[in-house]
mmCIF file of C-alpha atoms (C1' of nucleotides) in Angstrom:
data_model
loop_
_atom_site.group_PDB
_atom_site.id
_atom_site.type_symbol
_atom_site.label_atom_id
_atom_site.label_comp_id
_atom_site.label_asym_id
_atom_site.label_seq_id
_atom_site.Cartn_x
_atom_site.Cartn_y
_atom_site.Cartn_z
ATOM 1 C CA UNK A 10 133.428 55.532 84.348
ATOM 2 C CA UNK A 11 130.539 57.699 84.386
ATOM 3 C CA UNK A 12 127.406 56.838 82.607
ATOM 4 C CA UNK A 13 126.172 58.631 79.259
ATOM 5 C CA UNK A 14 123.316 60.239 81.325
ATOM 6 C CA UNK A 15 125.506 61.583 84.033
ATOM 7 C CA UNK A 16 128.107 63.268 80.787
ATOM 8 C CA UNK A 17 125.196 64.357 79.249
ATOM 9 C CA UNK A 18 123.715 66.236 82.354
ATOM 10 C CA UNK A 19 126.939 67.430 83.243
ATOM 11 C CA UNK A 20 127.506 68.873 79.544
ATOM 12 C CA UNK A 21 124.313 70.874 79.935
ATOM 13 C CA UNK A 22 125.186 72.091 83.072
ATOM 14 C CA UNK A 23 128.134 73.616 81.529
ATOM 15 C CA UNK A 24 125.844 75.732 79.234
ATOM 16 C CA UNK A 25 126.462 79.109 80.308
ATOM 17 C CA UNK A 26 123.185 81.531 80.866
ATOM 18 C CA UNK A 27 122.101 83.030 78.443
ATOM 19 C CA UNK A 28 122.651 80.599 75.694
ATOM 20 C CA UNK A 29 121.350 77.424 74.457
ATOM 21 C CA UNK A 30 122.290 74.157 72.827
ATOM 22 C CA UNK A 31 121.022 71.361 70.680
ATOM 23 C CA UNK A 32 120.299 67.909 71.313
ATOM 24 C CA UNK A 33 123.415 66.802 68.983
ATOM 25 C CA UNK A 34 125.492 69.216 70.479
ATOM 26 C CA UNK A 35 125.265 67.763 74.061
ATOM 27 C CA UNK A 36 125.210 64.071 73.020
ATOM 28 C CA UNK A 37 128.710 64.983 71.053
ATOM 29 C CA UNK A 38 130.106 66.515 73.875
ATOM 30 C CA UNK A 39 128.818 63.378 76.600
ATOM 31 C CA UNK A 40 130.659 61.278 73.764
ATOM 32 C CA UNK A 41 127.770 60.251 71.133
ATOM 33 C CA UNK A 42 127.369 62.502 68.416
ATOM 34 C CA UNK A 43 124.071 60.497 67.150
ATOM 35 C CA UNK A 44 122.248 59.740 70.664
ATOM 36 C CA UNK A 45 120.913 63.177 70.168
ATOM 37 C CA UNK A 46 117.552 61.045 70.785
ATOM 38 C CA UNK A 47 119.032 59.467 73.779
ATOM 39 C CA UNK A 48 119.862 63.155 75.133
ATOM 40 C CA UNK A 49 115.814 63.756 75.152
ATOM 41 C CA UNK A 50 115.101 60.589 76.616
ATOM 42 C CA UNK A 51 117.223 61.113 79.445
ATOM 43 C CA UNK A 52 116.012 64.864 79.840
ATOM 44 C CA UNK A 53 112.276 64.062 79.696
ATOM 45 C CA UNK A 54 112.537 61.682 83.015
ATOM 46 C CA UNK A 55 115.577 64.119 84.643
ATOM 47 C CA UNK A 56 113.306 67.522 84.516
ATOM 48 C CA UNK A 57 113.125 66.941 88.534
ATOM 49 C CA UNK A 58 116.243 67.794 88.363
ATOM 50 C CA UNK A 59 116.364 71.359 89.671
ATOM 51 C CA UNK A 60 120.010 71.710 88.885
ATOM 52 C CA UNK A 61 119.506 70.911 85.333
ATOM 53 C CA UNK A 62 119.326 74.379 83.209
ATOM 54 C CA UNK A 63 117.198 71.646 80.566
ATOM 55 C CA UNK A 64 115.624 74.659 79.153
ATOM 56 C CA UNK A 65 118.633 75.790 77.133
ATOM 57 C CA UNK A 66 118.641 72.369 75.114
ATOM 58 C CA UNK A 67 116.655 72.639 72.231
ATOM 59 C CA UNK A 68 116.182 70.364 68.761
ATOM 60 C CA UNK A 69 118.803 71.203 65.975
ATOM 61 C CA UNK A 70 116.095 74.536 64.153
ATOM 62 C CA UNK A 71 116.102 76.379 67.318
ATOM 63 C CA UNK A 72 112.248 74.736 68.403
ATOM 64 C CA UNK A 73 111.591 73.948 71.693
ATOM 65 C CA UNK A 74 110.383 70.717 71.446
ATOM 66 C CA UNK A 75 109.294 69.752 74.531
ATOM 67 C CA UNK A 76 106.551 67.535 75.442
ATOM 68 C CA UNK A 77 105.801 67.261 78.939
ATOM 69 C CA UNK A 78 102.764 68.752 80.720
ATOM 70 C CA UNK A 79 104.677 69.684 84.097
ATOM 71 C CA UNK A 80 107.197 71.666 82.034
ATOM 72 C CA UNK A 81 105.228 73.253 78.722
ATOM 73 C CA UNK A 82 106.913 75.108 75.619
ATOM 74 C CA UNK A 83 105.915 78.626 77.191
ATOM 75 C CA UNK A 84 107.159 77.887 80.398
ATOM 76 C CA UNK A 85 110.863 76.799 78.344
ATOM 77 C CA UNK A 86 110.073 80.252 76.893
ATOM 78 C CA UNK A 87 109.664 82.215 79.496
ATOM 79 C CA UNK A 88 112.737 80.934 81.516
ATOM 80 C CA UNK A 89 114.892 81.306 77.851
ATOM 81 C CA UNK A 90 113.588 84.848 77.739
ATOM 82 C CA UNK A 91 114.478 85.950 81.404
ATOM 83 C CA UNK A 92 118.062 84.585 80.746
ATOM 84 C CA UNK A 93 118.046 87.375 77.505
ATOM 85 C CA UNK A 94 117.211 84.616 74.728
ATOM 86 C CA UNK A 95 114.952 85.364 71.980
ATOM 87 C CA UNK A 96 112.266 83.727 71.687
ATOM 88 C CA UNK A 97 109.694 83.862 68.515
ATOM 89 C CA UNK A 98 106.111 82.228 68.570
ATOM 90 C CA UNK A 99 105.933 80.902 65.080
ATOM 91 C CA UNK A 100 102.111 79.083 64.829
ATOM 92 C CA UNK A 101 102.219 76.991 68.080
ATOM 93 C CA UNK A 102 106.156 76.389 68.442
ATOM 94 C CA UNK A 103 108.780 78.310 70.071
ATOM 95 C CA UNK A 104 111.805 79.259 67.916
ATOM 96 C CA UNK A 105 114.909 80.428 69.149
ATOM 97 C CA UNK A 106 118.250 82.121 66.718
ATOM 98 C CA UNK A 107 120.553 79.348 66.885
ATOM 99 C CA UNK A 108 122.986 81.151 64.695
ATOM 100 C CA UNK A 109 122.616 83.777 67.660
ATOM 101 C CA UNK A 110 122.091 82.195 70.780
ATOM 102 C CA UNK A 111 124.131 78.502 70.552
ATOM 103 C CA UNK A 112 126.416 77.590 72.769
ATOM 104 C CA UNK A 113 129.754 78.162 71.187
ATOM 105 C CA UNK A 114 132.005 75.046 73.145
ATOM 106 C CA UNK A 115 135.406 76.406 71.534
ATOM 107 C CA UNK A 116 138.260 77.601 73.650
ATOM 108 C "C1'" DA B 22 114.203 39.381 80.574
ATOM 109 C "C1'" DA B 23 113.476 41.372 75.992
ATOM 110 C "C1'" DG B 24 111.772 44.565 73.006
ATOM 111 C "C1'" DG B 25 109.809 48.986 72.022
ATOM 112 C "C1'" DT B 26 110.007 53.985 72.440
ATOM 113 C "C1'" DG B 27 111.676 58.726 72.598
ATOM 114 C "C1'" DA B 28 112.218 66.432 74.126
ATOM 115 C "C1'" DC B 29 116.980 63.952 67.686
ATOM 116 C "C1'" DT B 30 119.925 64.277 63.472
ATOM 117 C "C1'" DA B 31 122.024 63.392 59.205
ATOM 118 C "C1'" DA B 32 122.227 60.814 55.105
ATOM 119 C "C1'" DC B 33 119.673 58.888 50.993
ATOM 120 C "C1'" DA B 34 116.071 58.055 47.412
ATOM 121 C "C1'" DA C 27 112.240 69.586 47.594
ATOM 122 C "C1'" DT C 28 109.912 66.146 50.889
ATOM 123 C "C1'" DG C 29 109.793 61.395 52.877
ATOM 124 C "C1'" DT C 30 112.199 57.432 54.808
ATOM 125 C "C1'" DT C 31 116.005 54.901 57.314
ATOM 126 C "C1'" DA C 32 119.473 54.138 60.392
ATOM 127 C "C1'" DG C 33 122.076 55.037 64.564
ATOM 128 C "C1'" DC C 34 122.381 56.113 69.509
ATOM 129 C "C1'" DC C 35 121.504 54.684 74.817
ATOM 130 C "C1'" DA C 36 118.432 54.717 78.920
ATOM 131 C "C1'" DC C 37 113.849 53.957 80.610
ATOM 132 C "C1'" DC C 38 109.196 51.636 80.507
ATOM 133 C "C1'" DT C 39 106.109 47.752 79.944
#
DNA sequence: AAGGTGACTAACA
DNA sequence: ATGTTAGCCACCT
């Protein structure tokens, strides 16, 4: 049986470029709907991961909220933008259209 | 070893 | 409408 980490890092590997998707959304699909917390924890100590797209998982408005020196909001930004996301600069947060952008899992 | 914390979300008051 | 509470699971101290 595989552990919630390794479902939830294999969920976001499944996100296809060019699109992005939430916290919830990947802790439903590695089989928690509510760890969307759990999701972040995991991500925040797996960003050595260099197969991990972890910049298209982003909190349930669209904001990047990341908070990790190594990997800063603008740098999210700028790899979300050279996959054709998006991206507004609202104040000092990152938003991205959700309702445009999110991962449909369907089909 | 045990308890607290976190890149979250949804439900309630 | 805004503020609080609970639920989730792995890592850190």
């Amino acid at each position: 049986m595989r552990s919630f980490e390794e479902r939830v890092i294999d969920a976001i590997k499944q996100i296809p470029t060019g699109k992005v998707a939430t916290y919830g959304q990947i802790a439903g699909l590695a089989g928690s709907p509510r760890a969307a917390i759990t999701v972040g924890g995991i991500l925040r100590r797996q960003t050595q991961n260099k197969d991990l797209p972890w910049q298209r998982v982003i909190s349930r408005e669209g904001r990047i909220s990341i908070v990790n020196m190594e990997f800063p909001p603008e740098l999210q930004a700028e790899l979300l933008k050279a996959e054709g996301v998006a991206v507004a600069l609202r104040g000092s947060a990152y938003f991205i259209d959700l309702q445009k952008y999110r991962w449909c899992v369907e089909i």
